[in-house]
mmCIF file with all atom_site columns, C-alpha atoms in Angstrom:
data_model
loop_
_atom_site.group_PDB
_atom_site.id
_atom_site.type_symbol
_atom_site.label_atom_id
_atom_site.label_alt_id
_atom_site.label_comp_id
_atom_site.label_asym_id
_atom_site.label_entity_id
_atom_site.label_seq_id
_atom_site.pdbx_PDB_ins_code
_atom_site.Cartn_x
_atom_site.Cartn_y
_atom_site.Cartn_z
_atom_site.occupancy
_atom_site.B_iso_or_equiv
_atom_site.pdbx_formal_charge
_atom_site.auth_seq_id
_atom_site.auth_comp_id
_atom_site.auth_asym_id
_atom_site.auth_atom_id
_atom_site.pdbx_PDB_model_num
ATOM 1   C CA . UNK A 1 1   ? 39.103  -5.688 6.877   1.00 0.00 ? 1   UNK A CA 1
ATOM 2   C CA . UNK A 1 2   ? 36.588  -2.917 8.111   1.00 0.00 ? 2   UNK A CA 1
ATOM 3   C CA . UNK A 1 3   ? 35.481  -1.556 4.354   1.00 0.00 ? 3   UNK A CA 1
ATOM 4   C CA . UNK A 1 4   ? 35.255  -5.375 3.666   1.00 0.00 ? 4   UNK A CA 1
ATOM 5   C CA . UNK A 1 5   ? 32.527  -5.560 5.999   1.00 0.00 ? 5   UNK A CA 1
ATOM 6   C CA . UNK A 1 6   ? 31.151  -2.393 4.974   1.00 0.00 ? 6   UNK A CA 1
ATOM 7   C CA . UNK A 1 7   ? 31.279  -3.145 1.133   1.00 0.00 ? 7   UNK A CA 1
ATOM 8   C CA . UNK A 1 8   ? 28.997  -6.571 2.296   1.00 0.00 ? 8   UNK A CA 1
ATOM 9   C CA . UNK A 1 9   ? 26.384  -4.595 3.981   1.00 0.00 ? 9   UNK A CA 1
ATOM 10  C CA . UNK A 1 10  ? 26.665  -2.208 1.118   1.00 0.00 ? 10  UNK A CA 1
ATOM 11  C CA . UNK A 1 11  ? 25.780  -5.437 -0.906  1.00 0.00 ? 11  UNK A CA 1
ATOM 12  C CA . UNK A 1 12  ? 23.228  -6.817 1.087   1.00 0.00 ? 12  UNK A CA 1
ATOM 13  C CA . UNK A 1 13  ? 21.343  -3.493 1.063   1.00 0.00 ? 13  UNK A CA 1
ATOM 14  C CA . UNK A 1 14  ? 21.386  -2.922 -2.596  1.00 0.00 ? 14  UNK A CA 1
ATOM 15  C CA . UNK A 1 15  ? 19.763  -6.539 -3.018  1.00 0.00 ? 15  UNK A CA 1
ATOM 16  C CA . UNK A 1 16  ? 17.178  -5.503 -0.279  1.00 0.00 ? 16  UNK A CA 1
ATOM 17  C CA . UNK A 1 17  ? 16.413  -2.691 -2.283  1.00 0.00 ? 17  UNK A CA 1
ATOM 18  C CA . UNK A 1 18  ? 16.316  -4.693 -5.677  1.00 0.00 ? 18  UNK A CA 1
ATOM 19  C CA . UNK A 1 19  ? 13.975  -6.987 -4.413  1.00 0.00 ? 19  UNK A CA 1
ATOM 20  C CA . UNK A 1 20  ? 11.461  -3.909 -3.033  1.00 0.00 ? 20  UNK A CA 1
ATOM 21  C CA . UNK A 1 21  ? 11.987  -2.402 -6.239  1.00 0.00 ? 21  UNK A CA 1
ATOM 22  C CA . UNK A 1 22  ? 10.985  -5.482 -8.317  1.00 0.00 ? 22  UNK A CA 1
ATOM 23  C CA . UNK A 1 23  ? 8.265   -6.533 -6.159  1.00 0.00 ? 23  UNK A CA 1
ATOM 24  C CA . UNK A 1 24  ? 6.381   -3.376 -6.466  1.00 0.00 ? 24  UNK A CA 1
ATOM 25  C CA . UNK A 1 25  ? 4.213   -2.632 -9.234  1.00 0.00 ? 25  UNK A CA 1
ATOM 26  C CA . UNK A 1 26  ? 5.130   0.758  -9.071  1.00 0.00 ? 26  UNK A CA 1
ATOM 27  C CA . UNK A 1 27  ? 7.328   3.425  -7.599  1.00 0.00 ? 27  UNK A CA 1
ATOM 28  C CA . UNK A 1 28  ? 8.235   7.012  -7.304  1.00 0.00 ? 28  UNK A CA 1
ATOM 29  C CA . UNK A 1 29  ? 11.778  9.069  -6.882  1.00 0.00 ? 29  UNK A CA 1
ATOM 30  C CA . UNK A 1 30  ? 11.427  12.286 -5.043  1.00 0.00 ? 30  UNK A CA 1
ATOM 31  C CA . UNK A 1 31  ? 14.087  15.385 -4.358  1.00 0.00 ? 31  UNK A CA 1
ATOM 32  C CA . UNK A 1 32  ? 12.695  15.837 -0.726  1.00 0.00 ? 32  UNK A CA 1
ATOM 33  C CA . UNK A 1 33  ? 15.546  18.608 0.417   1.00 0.00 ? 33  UNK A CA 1
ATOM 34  C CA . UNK A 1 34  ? 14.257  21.104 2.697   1.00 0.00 ? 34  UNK A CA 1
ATOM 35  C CA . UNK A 1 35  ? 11.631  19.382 4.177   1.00 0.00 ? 35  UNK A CA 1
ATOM 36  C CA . UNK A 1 36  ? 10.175  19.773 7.922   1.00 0.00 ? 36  UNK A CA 1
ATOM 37  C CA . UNK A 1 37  ? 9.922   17.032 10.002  1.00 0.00 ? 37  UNK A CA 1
ATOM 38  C CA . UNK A 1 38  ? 6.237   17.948 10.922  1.00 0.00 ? 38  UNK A CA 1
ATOM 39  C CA . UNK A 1 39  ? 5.832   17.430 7.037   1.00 0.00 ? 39  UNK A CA 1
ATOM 40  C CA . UNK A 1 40  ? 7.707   14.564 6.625   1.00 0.00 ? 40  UNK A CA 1
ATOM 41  C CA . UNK A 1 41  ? 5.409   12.800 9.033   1.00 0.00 ? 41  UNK A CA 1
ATOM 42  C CA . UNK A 1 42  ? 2.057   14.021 7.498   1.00 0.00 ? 42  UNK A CA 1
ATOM 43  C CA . UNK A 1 43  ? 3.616   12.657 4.156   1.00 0.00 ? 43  UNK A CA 1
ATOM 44  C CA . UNK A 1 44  ? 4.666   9.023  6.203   1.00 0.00 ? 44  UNK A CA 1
ATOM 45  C CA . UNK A 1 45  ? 1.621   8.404  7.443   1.00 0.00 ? 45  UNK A CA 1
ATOM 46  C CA . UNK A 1 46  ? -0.540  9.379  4.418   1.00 0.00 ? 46  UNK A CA 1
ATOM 47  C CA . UNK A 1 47  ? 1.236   6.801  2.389   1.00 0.00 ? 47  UNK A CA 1
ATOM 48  C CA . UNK A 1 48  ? 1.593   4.216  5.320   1.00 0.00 ? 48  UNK A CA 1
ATOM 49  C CA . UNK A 1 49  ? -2.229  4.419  5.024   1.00 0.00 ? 49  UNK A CA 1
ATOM 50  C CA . UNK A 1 50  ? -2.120  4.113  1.637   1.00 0.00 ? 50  UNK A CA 1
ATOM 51  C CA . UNK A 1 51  ? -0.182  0.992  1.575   1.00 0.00 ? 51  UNK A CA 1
ATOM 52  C CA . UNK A 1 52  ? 3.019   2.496  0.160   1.00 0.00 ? 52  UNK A CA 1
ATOM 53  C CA . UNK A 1 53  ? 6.635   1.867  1.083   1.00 0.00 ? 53  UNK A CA 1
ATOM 54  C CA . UNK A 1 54  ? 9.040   4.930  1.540   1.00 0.00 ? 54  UNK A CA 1
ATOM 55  C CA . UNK A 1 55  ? 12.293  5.318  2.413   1.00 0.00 ? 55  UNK A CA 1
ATOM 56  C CA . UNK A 1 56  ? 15.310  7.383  1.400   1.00 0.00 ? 56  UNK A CA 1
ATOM 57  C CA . UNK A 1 57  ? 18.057  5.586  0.008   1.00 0.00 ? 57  UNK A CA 1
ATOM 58  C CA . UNK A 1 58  ? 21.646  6.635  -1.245  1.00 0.00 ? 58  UNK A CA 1
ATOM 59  C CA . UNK A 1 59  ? 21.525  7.239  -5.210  1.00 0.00 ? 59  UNK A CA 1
ATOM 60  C CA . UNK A 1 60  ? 24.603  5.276  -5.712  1.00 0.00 ? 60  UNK A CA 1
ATOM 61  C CA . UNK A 1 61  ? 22.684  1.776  -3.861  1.00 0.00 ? 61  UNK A CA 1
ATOM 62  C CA . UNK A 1 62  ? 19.785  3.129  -5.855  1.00 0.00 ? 62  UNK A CA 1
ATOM 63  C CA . UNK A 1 63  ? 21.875  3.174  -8.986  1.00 0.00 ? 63  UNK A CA 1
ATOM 64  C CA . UNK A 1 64  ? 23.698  -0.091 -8.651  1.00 0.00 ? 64  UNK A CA 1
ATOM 65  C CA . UNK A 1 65  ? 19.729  -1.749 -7.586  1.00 0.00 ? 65  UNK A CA 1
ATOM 66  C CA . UNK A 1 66  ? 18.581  -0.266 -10.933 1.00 0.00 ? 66  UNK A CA 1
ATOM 67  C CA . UNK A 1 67  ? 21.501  -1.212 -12.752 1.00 0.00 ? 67  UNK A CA 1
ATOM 68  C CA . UNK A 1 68  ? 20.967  -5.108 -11.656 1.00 0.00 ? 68  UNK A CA 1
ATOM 69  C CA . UNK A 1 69  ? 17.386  -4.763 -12.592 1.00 0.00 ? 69  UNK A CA 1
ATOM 70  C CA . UNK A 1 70  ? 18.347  -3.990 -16.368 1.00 0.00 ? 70  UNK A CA 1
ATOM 71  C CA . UNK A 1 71  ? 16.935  -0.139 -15.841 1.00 0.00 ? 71  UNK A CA 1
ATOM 72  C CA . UNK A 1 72  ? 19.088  3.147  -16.961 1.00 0.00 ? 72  UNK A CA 1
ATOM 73  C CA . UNK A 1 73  ? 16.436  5.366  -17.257 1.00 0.00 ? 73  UNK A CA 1
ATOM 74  C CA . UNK A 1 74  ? 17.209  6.903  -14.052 1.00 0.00 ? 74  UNK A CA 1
ATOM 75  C CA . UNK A 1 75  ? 20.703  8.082  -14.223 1.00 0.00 ? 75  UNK A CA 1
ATOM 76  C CA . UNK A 1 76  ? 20.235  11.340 -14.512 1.00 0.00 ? 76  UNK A CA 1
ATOM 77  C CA . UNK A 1 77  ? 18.243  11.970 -11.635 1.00 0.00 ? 77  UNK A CA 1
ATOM 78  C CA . UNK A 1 78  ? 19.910  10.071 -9.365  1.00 0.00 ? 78  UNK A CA 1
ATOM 79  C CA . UNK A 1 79  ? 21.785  13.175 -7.893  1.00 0.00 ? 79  UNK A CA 1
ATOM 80  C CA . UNK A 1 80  ? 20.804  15.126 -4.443  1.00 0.00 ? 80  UNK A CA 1
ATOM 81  C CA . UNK A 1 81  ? 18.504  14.048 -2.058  1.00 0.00 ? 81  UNK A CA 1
ATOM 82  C CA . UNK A 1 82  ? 16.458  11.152 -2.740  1.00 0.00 ? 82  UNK A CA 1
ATOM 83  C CA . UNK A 1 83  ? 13.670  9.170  -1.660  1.00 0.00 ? 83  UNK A CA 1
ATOM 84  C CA . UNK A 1 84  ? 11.739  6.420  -3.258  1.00 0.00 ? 84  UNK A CA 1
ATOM 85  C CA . UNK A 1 85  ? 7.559   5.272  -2.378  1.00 0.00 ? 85  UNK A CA 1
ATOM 86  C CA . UNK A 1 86  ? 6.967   2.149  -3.420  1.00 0.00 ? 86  UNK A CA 1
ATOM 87  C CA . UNK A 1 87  ? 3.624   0.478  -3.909  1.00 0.00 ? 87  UNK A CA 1
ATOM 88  C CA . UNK A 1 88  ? 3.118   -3.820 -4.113  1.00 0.00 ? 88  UNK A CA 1
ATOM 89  C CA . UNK A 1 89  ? -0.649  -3.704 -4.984  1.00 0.00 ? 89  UNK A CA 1
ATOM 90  C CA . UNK A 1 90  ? -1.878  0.292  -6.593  1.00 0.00 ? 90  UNK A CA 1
ATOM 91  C CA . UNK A 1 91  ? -0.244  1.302  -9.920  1.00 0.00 ? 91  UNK A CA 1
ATOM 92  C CA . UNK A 1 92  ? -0.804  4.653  -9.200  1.00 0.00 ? 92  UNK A CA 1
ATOM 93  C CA . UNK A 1 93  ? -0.708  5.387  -4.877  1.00 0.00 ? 93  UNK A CA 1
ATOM 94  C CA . UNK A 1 94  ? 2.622   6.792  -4.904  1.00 0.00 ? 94  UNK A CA 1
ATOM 95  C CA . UNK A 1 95  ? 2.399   9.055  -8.144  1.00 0.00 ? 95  UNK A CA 1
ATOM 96  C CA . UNK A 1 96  ? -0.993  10.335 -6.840  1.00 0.00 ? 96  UNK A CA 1
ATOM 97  C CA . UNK A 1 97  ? 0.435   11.126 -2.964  1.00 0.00 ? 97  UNK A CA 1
ATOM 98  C CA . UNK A 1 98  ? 3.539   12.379 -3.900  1.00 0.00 ? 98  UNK A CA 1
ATOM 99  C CA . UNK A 1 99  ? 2.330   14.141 -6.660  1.00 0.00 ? 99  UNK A CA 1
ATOM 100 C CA . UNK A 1 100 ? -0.301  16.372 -4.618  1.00 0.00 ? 100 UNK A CA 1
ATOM 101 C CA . UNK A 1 101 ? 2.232   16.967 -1.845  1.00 0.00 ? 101 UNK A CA 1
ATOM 102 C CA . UNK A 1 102 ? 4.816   17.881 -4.403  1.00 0.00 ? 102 UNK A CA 1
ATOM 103 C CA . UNK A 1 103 ? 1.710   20.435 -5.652  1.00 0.00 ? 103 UNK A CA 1
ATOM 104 C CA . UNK A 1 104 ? 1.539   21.833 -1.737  1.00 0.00 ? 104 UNK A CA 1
ATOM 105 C CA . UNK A 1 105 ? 5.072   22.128 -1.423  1.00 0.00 ? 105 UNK A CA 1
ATOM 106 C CA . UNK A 1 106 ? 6.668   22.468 -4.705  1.00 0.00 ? 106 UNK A CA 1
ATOM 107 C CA . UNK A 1 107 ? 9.708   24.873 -3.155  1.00 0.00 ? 107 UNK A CA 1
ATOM 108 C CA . UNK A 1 108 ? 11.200  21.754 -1.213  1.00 0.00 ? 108 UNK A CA 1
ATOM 109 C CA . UNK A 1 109 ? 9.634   18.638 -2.789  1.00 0.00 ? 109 UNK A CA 1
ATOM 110 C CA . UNK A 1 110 ? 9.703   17.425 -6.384  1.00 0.00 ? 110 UNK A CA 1
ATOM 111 C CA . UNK A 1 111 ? 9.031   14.338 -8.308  1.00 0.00 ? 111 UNK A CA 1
ATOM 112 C CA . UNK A 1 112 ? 12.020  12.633 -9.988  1.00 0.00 ? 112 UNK A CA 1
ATOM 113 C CA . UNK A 1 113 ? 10.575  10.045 -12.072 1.00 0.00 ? 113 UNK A CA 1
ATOM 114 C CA . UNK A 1 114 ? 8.645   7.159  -11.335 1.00 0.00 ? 114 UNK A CA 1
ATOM 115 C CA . UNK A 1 115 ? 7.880   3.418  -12.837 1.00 0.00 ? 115 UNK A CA 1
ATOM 116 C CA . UNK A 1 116 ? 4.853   1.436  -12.786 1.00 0.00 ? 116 UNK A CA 1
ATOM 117 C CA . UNK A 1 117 ? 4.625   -2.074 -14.809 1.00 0.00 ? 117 UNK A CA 1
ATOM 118 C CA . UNK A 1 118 ? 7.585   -2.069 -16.864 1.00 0.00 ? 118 UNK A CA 1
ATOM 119 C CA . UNK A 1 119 ? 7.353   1.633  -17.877 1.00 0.00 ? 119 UNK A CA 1
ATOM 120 C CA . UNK A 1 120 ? 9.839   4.856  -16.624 1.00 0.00 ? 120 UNK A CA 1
ATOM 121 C CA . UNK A 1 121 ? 8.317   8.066  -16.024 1.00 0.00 ? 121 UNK A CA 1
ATOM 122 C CA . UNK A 1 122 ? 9.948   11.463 -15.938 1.00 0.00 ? 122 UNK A CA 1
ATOM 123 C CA . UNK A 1 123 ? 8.686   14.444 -13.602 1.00 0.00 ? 123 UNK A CA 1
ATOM 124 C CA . UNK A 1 124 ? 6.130   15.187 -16.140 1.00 0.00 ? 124 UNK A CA 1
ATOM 125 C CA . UNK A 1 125 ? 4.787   11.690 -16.371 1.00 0.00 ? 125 UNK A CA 1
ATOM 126 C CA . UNK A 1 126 ? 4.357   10.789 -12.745 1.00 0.00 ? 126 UNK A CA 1
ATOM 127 C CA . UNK A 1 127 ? 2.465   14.627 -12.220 1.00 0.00 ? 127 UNK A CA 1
ATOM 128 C CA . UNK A 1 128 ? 0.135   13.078 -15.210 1.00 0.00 ? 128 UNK A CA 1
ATOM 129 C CA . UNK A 1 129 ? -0.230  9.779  -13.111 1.00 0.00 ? 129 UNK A CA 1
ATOM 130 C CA . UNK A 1 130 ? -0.781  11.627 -10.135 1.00 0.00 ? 130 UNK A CA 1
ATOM 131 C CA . UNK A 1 131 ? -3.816  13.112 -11.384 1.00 0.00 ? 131 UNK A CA 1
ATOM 132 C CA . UNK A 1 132 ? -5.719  9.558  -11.865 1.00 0.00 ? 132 UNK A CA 1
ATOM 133 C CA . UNK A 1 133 ? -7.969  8.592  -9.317  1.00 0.00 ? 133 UNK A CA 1
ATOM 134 C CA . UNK A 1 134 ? -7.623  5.441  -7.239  1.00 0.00 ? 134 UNK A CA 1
ATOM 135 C CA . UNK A 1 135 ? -8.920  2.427  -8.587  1.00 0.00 ? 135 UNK A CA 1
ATOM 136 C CA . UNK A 1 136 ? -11.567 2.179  -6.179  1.00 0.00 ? 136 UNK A CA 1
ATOM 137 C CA . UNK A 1 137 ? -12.805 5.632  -7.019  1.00 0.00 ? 137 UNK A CA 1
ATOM 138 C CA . UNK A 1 138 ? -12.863 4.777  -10.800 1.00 0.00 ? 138 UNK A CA 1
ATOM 139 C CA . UNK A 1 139 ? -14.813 1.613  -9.692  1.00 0.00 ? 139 UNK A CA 1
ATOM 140 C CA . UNK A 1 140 ? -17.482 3.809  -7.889  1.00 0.00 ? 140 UNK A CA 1
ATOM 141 C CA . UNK A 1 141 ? -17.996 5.872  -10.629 1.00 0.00 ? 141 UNK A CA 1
ATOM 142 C CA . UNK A 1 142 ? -18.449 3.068  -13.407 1.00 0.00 ? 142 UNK A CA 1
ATOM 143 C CA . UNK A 1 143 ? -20.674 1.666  -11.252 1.00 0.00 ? 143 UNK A CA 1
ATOM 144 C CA . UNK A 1 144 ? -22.747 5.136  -10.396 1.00 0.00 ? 144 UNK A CA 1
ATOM 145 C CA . UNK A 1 145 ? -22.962 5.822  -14.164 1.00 0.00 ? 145 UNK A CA 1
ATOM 146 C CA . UNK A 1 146 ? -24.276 2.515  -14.914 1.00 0.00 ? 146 UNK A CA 1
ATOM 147 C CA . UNK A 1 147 ? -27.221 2.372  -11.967 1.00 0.00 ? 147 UNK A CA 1
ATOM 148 C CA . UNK A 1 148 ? -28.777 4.961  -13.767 1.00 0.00 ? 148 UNK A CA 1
ATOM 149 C CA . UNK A 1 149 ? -29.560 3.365  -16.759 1.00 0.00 ? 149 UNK A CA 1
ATOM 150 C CA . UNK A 1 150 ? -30.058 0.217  -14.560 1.00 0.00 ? 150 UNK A CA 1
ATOM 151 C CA . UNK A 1 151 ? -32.773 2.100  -12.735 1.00 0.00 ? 151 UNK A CA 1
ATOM 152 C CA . UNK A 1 152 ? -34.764 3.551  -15.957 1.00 0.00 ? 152 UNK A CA 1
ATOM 153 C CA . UNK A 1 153 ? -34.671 -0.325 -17.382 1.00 0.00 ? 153 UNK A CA 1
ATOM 154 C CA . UNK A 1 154 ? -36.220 -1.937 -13.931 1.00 0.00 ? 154 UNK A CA 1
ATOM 155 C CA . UNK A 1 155 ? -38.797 1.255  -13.728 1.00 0.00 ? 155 UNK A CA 1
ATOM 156 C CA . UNK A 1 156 ? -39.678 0.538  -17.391 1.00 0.00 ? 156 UNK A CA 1
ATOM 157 C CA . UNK A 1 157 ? -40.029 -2.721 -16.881 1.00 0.00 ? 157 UNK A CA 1
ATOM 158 C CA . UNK A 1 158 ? -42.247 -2.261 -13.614 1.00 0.00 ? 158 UNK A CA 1
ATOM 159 C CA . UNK A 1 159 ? -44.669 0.024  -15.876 1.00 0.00 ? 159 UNK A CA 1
ATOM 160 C CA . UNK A 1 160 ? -45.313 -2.955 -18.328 1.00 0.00 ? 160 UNK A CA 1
ATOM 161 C CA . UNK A 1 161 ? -45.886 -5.190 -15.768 1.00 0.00 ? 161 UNK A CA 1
ATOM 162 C CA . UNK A 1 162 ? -48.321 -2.603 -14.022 1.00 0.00 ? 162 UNK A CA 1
ATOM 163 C CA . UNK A 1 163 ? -49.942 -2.298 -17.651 1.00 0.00 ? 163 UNK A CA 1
ATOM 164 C CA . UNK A 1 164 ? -50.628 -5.803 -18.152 1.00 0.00 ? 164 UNK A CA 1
ATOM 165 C CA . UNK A 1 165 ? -51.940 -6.215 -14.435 1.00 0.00 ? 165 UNK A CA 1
ATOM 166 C CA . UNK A 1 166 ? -54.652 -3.580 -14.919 1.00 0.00 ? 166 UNK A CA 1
ATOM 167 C CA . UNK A 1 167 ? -55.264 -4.962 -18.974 1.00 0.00 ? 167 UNK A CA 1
ATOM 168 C CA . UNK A 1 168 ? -56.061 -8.501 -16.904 1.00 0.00 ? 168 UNK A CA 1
ATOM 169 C CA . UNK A 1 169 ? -57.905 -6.801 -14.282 1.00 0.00 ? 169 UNK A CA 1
ATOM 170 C CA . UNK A 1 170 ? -60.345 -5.106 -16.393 1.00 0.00 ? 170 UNK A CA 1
#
């Protein structure tokens, strides 16, 4: 009766997870072994600032989650230890964390593979994700690069007007 129970729970936690996983519009798998607790924290509370989900999960609930969503392109990195950040609202918050932590600490942390929108990632993919800024940033710099021209037009267009003040004038 006991591994009943726990084969229900087991169950109930692997839909749990399903439902993070398909709710978010992306997410990343990490190989965290090794790492300090003083770390660990930093890392928590950078993406709990960020908006991000992580937790560490057992690759076989992880496996059996993915398998129910229709997704095998995580098999074969569903071994050791592994965590998973998850973000509902930024395609590319998790990559971009984990990604320069992984950079700081690459002897105990590593990106697995990641998935944003529909699309799997390896290692190498979710590095090249983690390089793009926030969408915010990119926002602030469209709009800095257009002011400029914005500026020139209304300056421009301030001379004329000062031209045909002082051609009425005189």
């Amino acid at each position: 009766m006991a591994s009943e129970k726990i084969l229900e729970v087991k169950k109930a936690k692997v839909v749990a997870l399903e439902e993070l996983l398909k709710n978010s519009v992306s997410f990343v798998l990490v190989d965290y072994k090794g790492i300090s607790v003083e770390d660990d924290t930093k890392l928590r509370k950078e993406l709990r600032e960020a908006g991000v989900h992580y937790v560490v999960e057992k690759n076989s609930l992880l496996r059996f989650a993915f398998k129910n969503m229709g997704i095998d392109a995580f098999n074969e990195v569903l071994h050791g230890t592994t965590a998973v950040a998850l973000s509902n609202d930024d395609q590319t918050a998790p990559a971009r964390i984990l990604g320069k932590f992984a950079e700081e600490h690459e002897e105990y942390f590593n990106l697995k593979a990641g998935y944003v929108e529909g699309v799997a990632y390896d290692a190498a993919g979710v590095a090249k994700l983690s390089k793009i800024p926030s969408k915010e940033t990119l926002l602030a710099q469209l709009v800095g690069s257009l002011q400029g021209p914005i500026q020139k037009l209304a300056a421009t267009l301030q001379a004329v007007v000062d031209s045909k003040s002082e051609d009425t004038a005189a």
